[in-house]
Each structure stands twice: as structure tokens, then as C-alpha cells.
Amino acid sequence: DTGVSQDPRHKITKRGQNVTFRCDPISEHNRLYWYRQTLGQGPEFLTYFQNEAQLEKSRLLSDRFSAERPKGSFSTLEIQRTEQGDSAMYLCASSSRDAAGEQYFGPGTRLTVT
Amino acid sequence: AQTVTQSQPEMSVQEAETVTLSCTYDTSENNYYLFWYKQPPSRQMILVIRQEAYKQQNATENRFSVNFQKAAKSFSLKISDSQLGDTAMYFCAFMNSGGSNYKLTFGKGTLLTVNP
């Protein structure tokens, strides 16, 4: 069990560019979550996958955001036409069906849009 | 919608002393979990302690314990014998266990500093 991993750890991009982040959950976990954390705030829910199905998206997730989990394993989060307001830490978490709610978090990807 | 409120943005404590972090929440659900997560500086978030709402007994994990007051919708975290490694952001979080999406709703966090 190597834990939840995220790549890249840091990303600096110019406004208007597209970025993609990857999350590798713990291998036997069927649930995967994306959260966004801005400075001084707690993480906010973005979207949720159960296996490969995306079951819920937050209203925070504008049309410029898309997430996939094609084979029920790793997941990607893409942001198109980035804006300065997208600057944040993007956290991925995973959990198993029997975990009684416990989610395991990755180290996050810190995005800076200049 | 659920909300979680942490009214203490920052706290400090001397090493070996006890500190209590406050959390209140608002929900109309009856079945839920409450959590305290710890986020050390530049490190990933880890679970400290979990409480099931249907359990009256307060959860404990070594030096960490909670005071769960369901009627008051209060969920405080007590850290005993504070250690330097306890320095971190602490987040209180809520999860509705009765639905199909087990997303967490977090408070804004409390920055705890343990001083030597």
C-alpha cells in the first residue's frame, strides 16, 4: 500500500492555458474524490467517482473543468482556459466501500495561474 | 446542506499540556460521521479520529479524544500531552452516511502551534 499519489505536485501555468492533473488512488479503493483547497480554507468537494462512474459534480465545477476515471483506477482532472481564480491546491482522496467513511488523501497538486 | 464551523482560526499550547479545538455543525440528517483531520505544514492530510453519530460513546485514539454532543451539534477535539509534532492545521469534517455520495464537508480549520 503506497498511499494516494498525485502528479504533478506543483504546476505553474499562464492564464488561458489548459492543465491536467493525475491521481492514483490506493489500489483496492473503488471511491475517488477531488477537492479544492484555497489559502485559509478547508477543502471543498469538486467531484466523486465510484469505480469509473462520475456520480456527482459540485456547482463549483464549471464547464472548464472535467474529470475522468476511465478504468476505475487512476483519475485525471483537466482545467481548460485557466483563470487566476483557479489557483489552489487540488486534493485527491480515495476510500473503500467498507471504510466507514475514512478517506485517504494524496499530497495534492498546487496550481498557480499567472 | 451541511455546514461546519470552526470558530478558532489559531491556537497555541505548550508542549505536554492539553488543548481543545472546537467544532459545531448544522445538519438535518440523522445518520452521519464526524471527523478530525490533521494537515501538517506541506504534508498531506491524515485522519486523526472518527465518530459515528449513532454512538453515544466518545471516540478516543491514544492522546486524542472527542466530546460529541449530538443535541448541541458540537464536536470538539481534545489533545492531551501535546507534542511538537502535533503542530498542524486541524479540520473538522462532516459526512452524511445515509446517501450515496460520501463526500466530506470541512470547516475552515484551526492552526494549532505547539510551543517547546
PDB file of C-alpha atoms in Angstrom:
ATOM      1  CA  ASP A   1       0.000   0.000   0.000  1.00  0.00           C
ATOM      2  CA  THR A   2       1.814   3.069  -1.274  1.00  0.00           C
ATOM      3  CA  GLY A   3      -0.965   5.523  -0.478  1.00  0.00           C
ATOM      4  CA  VAL A   4      -2.661   8.028  -2.756  1.00  0.00           C
ATOM      5  CA  SER A   5      -0.292   9.737  -5.169  1.00  0.00           C
ATOM      6  CA  GLN A   6      -0.777  12.856  -7.267  1.00  0.00           C
ATOM      7  CA  ASP A   7       1.181  14.243 -10.162  1.00  0.00           C
ATOM      8  CA  PRO A   8       2.481  16.869 -10.600  1.00  0.00           C
ATOM      9  CA  ARG A   9       2.981  18.257  -7.119  1.00  0.00           C
ATOM     10  CA  HIS A  10       3.310  21.789  -8.407  1.00  0.00           C
ATOM     11  CA  LYS A  11       2.140  23.412 -11.624  1.00  0.00           C
ATOM     12  CA  ILE A  12       2.654  26.982 -12.739  1.00  0.00           C
ATOM     13  CA  THR A  13       0.766  28.000 -15.843  1.00  0.00           C
ATOM     14  CA  LYS A  14      -0.233  31.121 -17.671  1.00  0.00           C
ATOM     15  CA  ARG A  15      -3.806  32.279 -17.789  1.00  0.00           C
ATOM     16  CA  GLY A  16      -5.672  30.690 -20.667  1.00  0.00           C
ATOM     17  CA  GLN A  17      -3.612  27.506 -20.783  1.00  0.00           C
ATOM     18  CA  ASN A  18      -5.000  24.011 -20.161  1.00  0.00           C
ATOM     19  CA  VAL A  19      -3.681  21.839 -17.347  1.00  0.00           C
ATOM     20  CA  THR A  20      -4.230  18.217 -16.380  1.00  0.00           C
ATOM     21  CA  PHE A  21      -3.626  16.580 -13.032  1.00  0.00           C
ATOM     22  CA  ARG A  22      -3.441  12.901 -12.240  1.00  0.00           C
ATOM     23  CA  CYS A  23      -4.437  10.966  -9.141  1.00  0.00           C
ATOM     24  CA  ASP A  24      -3.576   7.348  -8.388  1.00  0.00           C
ATOM     25  CA  PRO A  25      -5.720   6.054  -5.528  1.00  0.00           C
ATOM     26  CA  ILE A  26      -4.982   3.164  -3.222  1.00  0.00           C
ATOM     27  CA  SER A  27      -5.349   0.140  -5.472  1.00  0.00           C
ATOM     28  CA  GLU A  28      -8.344  -1.589  -3.876  1.00  0.00           C
ATOM     29  CA  HIS A  29     -10.338   1.616  -3.326  1.00  0.00           C
ATOM     30  CA  ASN A  30     -13.382   1.984  -5.557  1.00  0.00           C
ATOM     31  CA  ARG A  31     -14.284   5.520  -4.475  1.00  0.00           C
ATOM     32  CA  LEU A  32     -12.316   8.564  -5.580  1.00  0.00           C
ATOM     33  CA  TYR A  33     -12.845  12.214  -4.729  1.00  0.00           C
ATOM     34  CA  TRP A  34     -11.441  15.527  -5.900  1.00  0.00           C
ATOM     35  CA  TYR A  35     -11.371  18.538  -3.596  1.00  0.00           C
ATOM     36  CA  ARG A  36     -10.066  22.077  -3.985  1.00  0.00           C
ATOM     37  CA  GLN A  37      -8.394  23.958  -1.151  1.00  0.00           C
ATOM     38  CA  THR A  38      -7.656  27.665  -1.274  1.00  0.00           C
ATOM     39  CA  LEU A  39      -5.500  29.554   1.204  1.00  0.00           C
ATOM     40  CA  GLY A  40      -7.066  29.758   4.632  1.00  0.00           C
ATOM     41  CA  GLN A  41      -9.960  27.489   3.764  1.00  0.00           C
ATOM     42  CA  GLY A  42     -10.857  23.872   4.246  1.00  0.00           C
ATOM     43  CA  PRO A  43     -11.066  21.595   1.222  1.00  0.00           C
ATOM     44  CA  GLU A  44     -14.228  21.895  -0.876  1.00  0.00           C
ATOM     45  CA  PHE A  45     -15.759  18.965  -2.717  1.00  0.00           C
ATOM     46  CA  LEU A  46     -15.494  19.020  -6.507  1.00  0.00           C
ATOM     47  CA  THR A  47     -16.475  15.595  -7.805  1.00  0.00           C
ATOM     48  CA  TYR A  48     -16.855  11.920  -6.887  1.00  0.00           C
ATOM     49  CA  PHE A  49     -16.317   8.632  -8.724  1.00  0.00           C
ATOM     50  CA  GLN A  50     -17.470   5.184  -7.788  1.00  0.00           C
ATOM     51  CA  ASN A  51     -15.391   2.875  -9.950  1.00  0.00           C
ATOM     52  CA  GLU A  52     -15.435   4.534 -13.392  1.00  0.00           C
ATOM     53  CA  ALA A  53     -18.770   6.317 -12.936  1.00  0.00           C
ATOM     54  CA  GLN A  54     -18.768  10.005 -12.061  1.00  0.00           C
ATOM     55  CA  LEU A  55     -21.731  10.180  -9.687  1.00  0.00           C
ATOM     56  CA  GLU A  56     -21.705  13.773  -8.521  1.00  0.00           C
ATOM     57  CA  LYS A  57     -20.232  17.118  -9.500  1.00  0.00           C
ATOM     58  CA  SER A  58     -20.240  20.215  -7.348  1.00  0.00           C
ATOM     59  CA  ARG A  59     -21.574  23.503  -8.653  1.00  0.00           C
ATOM     60  CA  LEU A  60     -18.011  24.725  -8.062  1.00  0.00           C
ATOM     61  CA  LEU A  61     -17.014  22.640 -11.075  1.00  0.00           C
ATOM     62  CA  SER A  62     -17.570  24.961 -14.016  1.00  0.00           C
ATOM     63  CA  ASP A  63     -17.733  23.821 -17.629  1.00  0.00           C
ATOM     64  CA  ARG A  64     -13.986  24.427 -17.889  1.00  0.00           C
ATOM     65  CA  PHE A  65     -13.357  21.534 -15.509  1.00  0.00           C
ATOM     66  CA  SER A  66     -13.617  17.898 -16.495  1.00  0.00           C
ATOM     67  CA  ALA A  67     -12.678  14.759 -14.638  1.00  0.00           C
ATOM     68  CA  GLU A  68     -12.354  11.163 -15.751  1.00  0.00           C
ATOM     69  CA  ARG A  69     -11.618   7.795 -14.263  1.00  0.00           C
ATOM     70  CA  PRO A  70     -11.540   5.642 -17.385  1.00  0.00           C
ATOM     71  CA  LYS A  71     -10.890   2.196 -15.970  1.00  0.00           C
ATOM     72  CA  GLY A  72     -11.885   2.742 -12.390  1.00  0.00           C
ATOM     73  CA  SER A  73      -8.265   3.141 -11.358  1.00  0.00           C
ATOM     74  CA  PHE A  74      -6.430   6.450 -11.779  1.00  0.00           C
ATOM     75  CA  SER A  75      -8.269   9.705 -12.380  1.00  0.00           C
ATOM     76  CA  THR A  76      -7.477  12.906 -14.233  1.00  0.00           C
ATOM     77  CA  LEU A  77      -8.742  16.419 -13.620  1.00  0.00           C
ATOM     78  CA  GLU A  78      -8.434  18.853 -16.511  1.00  0.00           C
ATOM     79  CA  ILE A  79      -8.913  22.592 -16.347  1.00  0.00           C
ATOM     80  CA  GLN A  80      -9.315  24.379 -19.655  1.00  0.00           C
ATOM     81  CA  ARG A  81      -8.598  28.067 -20.225  1.00  0.00           C
ATOM     82  CA  THR A  82      -7.241  28.535 -16.723  1.00  0.00           C
ATOM     83  CA  GLU A  83      -8.059  31.687 -14.774  1.00  0.00           C
ATOM     84  CA  GLN A  84      -6.255  33.252 -11.833  1.00  0.00           C
ATOM     85  CA  GLY A  85      -9.115  32.186  -9.594  1.00  0.00           C
ATOM     86  CA  ASP A  86      -8.250  28.567 -10.337  1.00  0.00           C
ATOM     87  CA  SER A  87      -5.069  28.922  -8.281  1.00  0.00           C
ATOM     88  CA  ALA A  88      -5.447  26.468  -5.419  1.00  0.00           C
ATOM     89  CA  MET A  89      -4.368  23.115  -4.034  1.00  0.00           C
ATOM     90  CA  TYR A  90      -6.204  20.257  -5.755  1.00  0.00           C
ATOM     91  CA  LEU A  91      -6.558  17.257  -3.465  1.00  0.00           C
ATOM     92  CA  CYS A  92      -7.479  13.714  -4.373  1.00  0.00           C
ATOM     93  CA  ALA A  93      -8.787  11.194  -1.873  1.00  0.00           C
ATOM     94  CA  SER A  94      -9.898   7.590  -2.070  1.00  0.00           C
ATOM     95  CA  SER A  95     -11.846   5.207   0.086  1.00  0.00           C
ATOM     96  CA  SER A  96     -13.119   1.656   0.061  1.00  0.00           C
ATOM     97  CA  ARG A  97     -16.694   0.511   0.410  1.00  0.00           C
ATOM     98  CA  ASP A  98     -16.148  -0.786   3.901  1.00  0.00           C
ATOM     99  CA  ALA A  99     -14.005   2.047   5.214  1.00  0.00           C
ATOM    100  CA  ALA A 100     -16.780   3.522   7.382  1.00  0.00           C
ATOM    101  CA  GLY A 101     -16.199   6.849   5.790  1.00  0.00           C
ATOM    102  CA  GLU A 102     -12.446   7.140   6.051  1.00  0.00           C
ATOM    103  CA  GLN A 103     -10.869   8.875   3.095  1.00  0.00           C
ATOM    104  CA  TYR A 104      -7.156   8.752   2.392  1.00  0.00           C
ATOM    105  CA  PHE A 105      -5.726  11.918   0.902  1.00  0.00           C
ATOM    106  CA  GLY A 106      -2.915  12.454  -1.541  1.00  0.00           C
ATOM    107  CA  PRO A 107      -0.299  15.197  -1.185  1.00  0.00           C
ATOM    108  CA  GLY A 108      -2.151  17.480  -3.585  1.00  0.00           C
ATOM    109  CA  THR A 109      -1.238  19.416  -6.710  1.00  0.00           C
ATOM    110  CA  ARG A 110      -0.616  23.105  -6.118  1.00  0.00           C
ATOM    111  CA  LEU A 111      -1.693  25.132  -9.155  1.00  0.00           C
ATOM    112  CA  THR A 112      -0.539  28.694  -9.679  1.00  0.00           C
ATOM    113  CA  VAL A 113      -2.045  30.616 -12.579  1.00  0.00           C
ATOM    114  CA  THR A 114      -0.081  33.728 -13.533  1.00  0.00           C
TER     115      THR A 114
ATOM    116  CA  ALA B   1     -26.862  21.411   3.012  1.00  0.00           C
ATOM    117  CA  GLN B   2     -24.486  20.776   5.850  1.00  0.00           C
ATOM    118  CA  THR B   3     -22.188  23.385   7.313  1.00  0.00           C
ATOM    119  CA  VAL B   4     -19.211  23.008   9.629  1.00  0.00           C
ATOM    120  CA  THR B   5     -17.927  25.884  11.731  1.00  0.00           C
ATOM    121  CA  GLN B   6     -14.569  26.125  13.458  1.00  0.00           C
ATOM    122  CA  SER B   7     -14.539  29.356  15.433  1.00  0.00           C
ATOM    123  CA  GLN B   8     -10.854  29.311  16.413  1.00  0.00           C
ATOM    124  CA  PRO B   9      -8.619  30.237  13.455  1.00  0.00           C
ATOM    125  CA  GLU B  10      -5.457  29.807  15.536  1.00  0.00           C
ATOM    126  CA  MET B  11      -4.498  28.291  18.865  1.00  0.00           C
ATOM    127  CA  SER B  12      -1.280  27.622  20.682  1.00  0.00           C
ATOM    128  CA  VAL B  13      -0.334  25.316  23.524  1.00  0.00           C
ATOM    129  CA  GLN B  14       2.783  24.471  25.474  1.00  0.00           C
ATOM    130  CA  GLU B  15       4.350  21.097  24.968  1.00  0.00           C
ATOM    131  CA  ALA B  16       2.888  18.437  27.312  1.00  0.00           C
ATOM    132  CA  GLU B  17      -0.243  20.476  28.012  1.00  0.00           C
ATOM    133  CA  THR B  18      -3.814  19.821  26.911  1.00  0.00           C
ATOM    134  CA  VAL B  19      -5.713  21.769  24.287  1.00  0.00           C
ATOM    135  CA  THR B  20      -9.299  21.608  22.995  1.00  0.00           C
ATOM    136  CA  LEU B  21     -10.344  22.577  19.483  1.00  0.00           C
ATOM    137  CA  SER B  22     -13.975  23.480  18.877  1.00  0.00           C
ATOM    138  CA  CYS B  23     -16.303  22.492  16.056  1.00  0.00           C
ATOM    139  CA  THR B  24     -20.021  22.927  15.508  1.00  0.00           C
ATOM    140  CA  TYR B  25     -22.065  21.686  12.595  1.00  0.00           C
ATOM    141  CA  ASP B  26     -25.516  22.041  11.175  1.00  0.00           C
ATOM    142  CA  THR B  27     -27.459  19.238   9.550  1.00  0.00           C
ATOM    143  CA  SER B  28     -30.934  17.805   9.277  1.00  0.00           C
ATOM    144  CA  GLU B  29     -29.560  14.303   8.746  1.00  0.00           C
ATOM    145  CA  ASN B  30     -29.720  11.646  11.407  1.00  0.00           C
ATOM    146  CA  ASN B  31     -27.026   9.285  10.160  1.00  0.00           C
ATOM    147  CA  TYR B  32     -23.614  10.764   9.720  1.00  0.00           C
ATOM    148  CA  TYR B  33     -19.952  10.634  10.639  1.00  0.00           C
ATOM    149  CA  LEU B  34     -17.767  13.367  12.050  1.00  0.00           C
ATOM    150  CA  PHE B  35     -14.025  13.532  11.627  1.00  0.00           C
ATOM    151  CA  TRP B  36     -10.981  15.453  12.658  1.00  0.00           C
ATOM    152  CA  TYR B  37      -8.243  15.607  10.041  1.00  0.00           C
ATOM    153  CA  LYS B  38      -4.721  16.917  10.570  1.00  0.00           C
ATOM    154  CA  GLN B  39      -2.729  18.692   7.852  1.00  0.00           C
ATOM    155  CA  PRO B  40       0.900  19.276   8.904  1.00  0.00           C
ATOM    156  CA  PRO B  41       2.826  22.028   7.105  1.00  0.00           C
ATOM    157  CA  SER B  42       3.492  20.976   3.487  1.00  0.00           C
ATOM    158  CA  ARG B  43       2.318  17.454   4.182  1.00  0.00           C
ATOM    159  CA  GLN B  44      -0.798  15.534   3.323  1.00  0.00           C
ATOM    160  CA  MET B  45      -3.968  15.358   5.315  1.00  0.00           C
ATOM    161  CA  ILE B  46      -4.381  12.425   7.651  1.00  0.00           C
ATOM    162  CA  LEU B  47      -7.301  11.206   9.708  1.00  0.00           C
ATOM    163  CA  VAL B  48      -6.980  11.811  13.440  1.00  0.00           C
ATOM    164  CA  ILE B  49     -10.248  10.475  14.781  1.00  0.00           C
ATOM    165  CA  ARG B  50     -13.742   9.471  13.660  1.00  0.00           C
ATOM    166  CA  GLN B  51     -17.125   9.484  15.401  1.00  0.00           C
ATOM    167  CA  GLU B  52     -20.297   7.747  14.256  1.00  0.00           C
ATOM    168  CA  ALA B  53     -23.358   9.799  15.131  1.00  0.00           C
ATOM    169  CA  TYR B  54     -25.321   6.807  16.370  1.00  0.00           C
ATOM    170  CA  LYS B  55     -22.688   6.036  19.001  1.00  0.00           C
ATOM    171  CA  GLN B  56     -23.098   7.803  22.310  1.00  0.00           C
ATOM    172  CA  GLN B  57     -19.624   6.904  23.485  1.00  0.00           C
ATOM    173  CA  ASN B  58     -16.979   9.464  22.603  1.00  0.00           C
ATOM    174  CA  ALA B  59     -14.195   8.209  20.341  1.00  0.00           C
ATOM    175  CA  THR B  60     -10.614   8.109  21.596  1.00  0.00           C
ATOM    176  CA  GLU B  61      -7.327   7.436  19.816  1.00  0.00           C
ATOM    177  CA  ASN B  62      -4.354   7.497  22.172  1.00  0.00           C
ATOM    178  CA  ARG B  63      -3.815  11.157  23.116  1.00  0.00           C
ATOM    179  CA  PHE B  64      -6.770  12.328  21.015  1.00  0.00           C
ATOM    180  CA  SER B  65     -10.374  12.261  22.185  1.00  0.00           C
ATOM    181  CA  VAL B  66     -13.597  13.943  21.225  1.00  0.00           C
ATOM    182  CA  ASN B  67     -16.539  15.416  23.068  1.00  0.00           C
ATOM    183  CA  PHE B  68     -19.537  14.677  20.872  1.00  0.00           C
ATOM    184  CA  GLN B  69     -22.726  16.472  21.870  1.00  0.00           C
ATOM    185  CA  LYS B  70     -25.301  15.428  19.275  1.00  0.00           C
ATOM    186  CA  ALA B  71     -28.170  17.588  20.505  1.00  0.00           C
ATOM    187  CA  ALA B  72     -25.936  20.651  20.565  1.00  0.00           C
ATOM    188  CA  LYS B  73     -24.305  19.639  17.249  1.00  0.00           C
ATOM    189  CA  SER B  74     -20.905  20.088  18.800  1.00  0.00           C
ATOM    190  CA  PHE B  75     -17.785  18.005  18.166  1.00  0.00           C
ATOM    191  CA  SER B  76     -14.644  19.177  19.947  1.00  0.00           C
ATOM    192  CA  LEU B  77     -11.191  17.594  19.826  1.00  0.00           C
ATOM    193  CA  LYS B  78      -9.029  17.276  22.921  1.00  0.00           C
ATOM    194  CA  ILE B  79      -5.304  16.698  22.524  1.00  0.00           C
ATOM    195  CA  SER B  80      -3.572  15.581  25.699  1.00  0.00           C
ATOM    196  CA  ASP B  81       0.164  15.717  26.367  1.00  0.00           C
ATOM    197  CA  SER B  82       0.699  17.906  23.296  1.00  0.00           C
ATOM    198  CA  GLN B  83       3.811  17.186  21.258  1.00  0.00           C
ATOM    199  CA  LEU B  84       5.747  19.348  18.829  1.00  0.00           C
ATOM    200  CA  GLY B  85       4.637  17.049  16.010  1.00  0.00           C
ATOM    201  CA  ASP B  86       1.021  17.977  16.705  1.00  0.00           C
ATOM    202  CA  THR B  87       1.664  21.381  15.126  1.00  0.00           C
ATOM    203  CA  ALA B  88      -0.668  21.447  12.122  1.00  0.00           C
ATOM    204  CA  MET B  89      -3.927  22.667  10.675  1.00  0.00           C
ATOM    205  CA  TYR B  90      -6.832  20.712  12.103  1.00  0.00           C
ATOM    206  CA  PHE B  91     -10.013  20.357  10.126  1.00  0.00           C
ATOM    207  CA  CYS B  92     -13.365  19.210  11.416  1.00  0.00           C
ATOM    208  CA  ALA B  93     -15.405  17.415   8.749  1.00  0.00           C
ATOM    209  CA  PHE B  94     -18.916  16.016   8.286  1.00  0.00           C
ATOM    210  CA  MET B  95     -20.084  13.117   6.150  1.00  0.00           C
ATOM    211  CA  ASN B  96     -23.678  12.081   5.531  1.00  0.00           C
ATOM    212  CA  SER B  97     -23.669   8.303   5.780  1.00  0.00           C
ATOM    213  CA  GLY B  98     -27.238   7.906   4.582  1.00  0.00           C
ATOM    214  CA  GLY B  99     -26.700   8.894   0.949  1.00  0.00           C
ATOM    215  CA  SER B 100     -24.719   7.523  -1.972  1.00  0.00           C
ATOM    216  CA  ASN B 101     -22.038  10.191  -2.078  1.00  0.00           C
ATOM    217  CA  TYR B 102     -19.722  10.080   0.879  1.00  0.00           C
ATOM    218  CA  LYS B 103     -18.211  13.487   0.351  1.00  0.00           C
ATOM    219  CA  LEU B 104     -16.688  15.403   3.223  1.00  0.00           C
ATOM    220  CA  THR B 105     -17.769  18.902   4.212  1.00  0.00           C
ATOM    221  CA  PHE B 106     -14.936  20.686   6.001  1.00  0.00           C
ATOM    222  CA  GLY B 107     -14.669  23.617   8.349  1.00  0.00           C
ATOM    223  CA  LYS B 108     -12.125  26.356   7.712  1.00  0.00           C
ATOM    224  CA  GLY B 109      -9.629  24.819  10.069  1.00  0.00           C
ATOM    225  CA  THR B 110      -7.736  25.715  13.225  1.00  0.00           C
ATOM    226  CA  LEU B 111      -3.991  26.276  13.085  1.00  0.00           C
ATOM    227  CA  LEU B 112      -2.506  24.690  16.201  1.00  0.00           C
ATOM    228  CA  THR B 113       1.013  25.550  17.235  1.00  0.00           C
ATOM    229  CA  VAL B 114       2.715  23.527  19.969  1.00  0.00           C
ATOM    230  CA  ASN B 115       5.478  25.545  21.637  1.00  0.00           C
ATOM    231  CA  PRO B 116       8.510  23.969  23.315  1.00  0.00           C
TER     232      PRO B 116
END
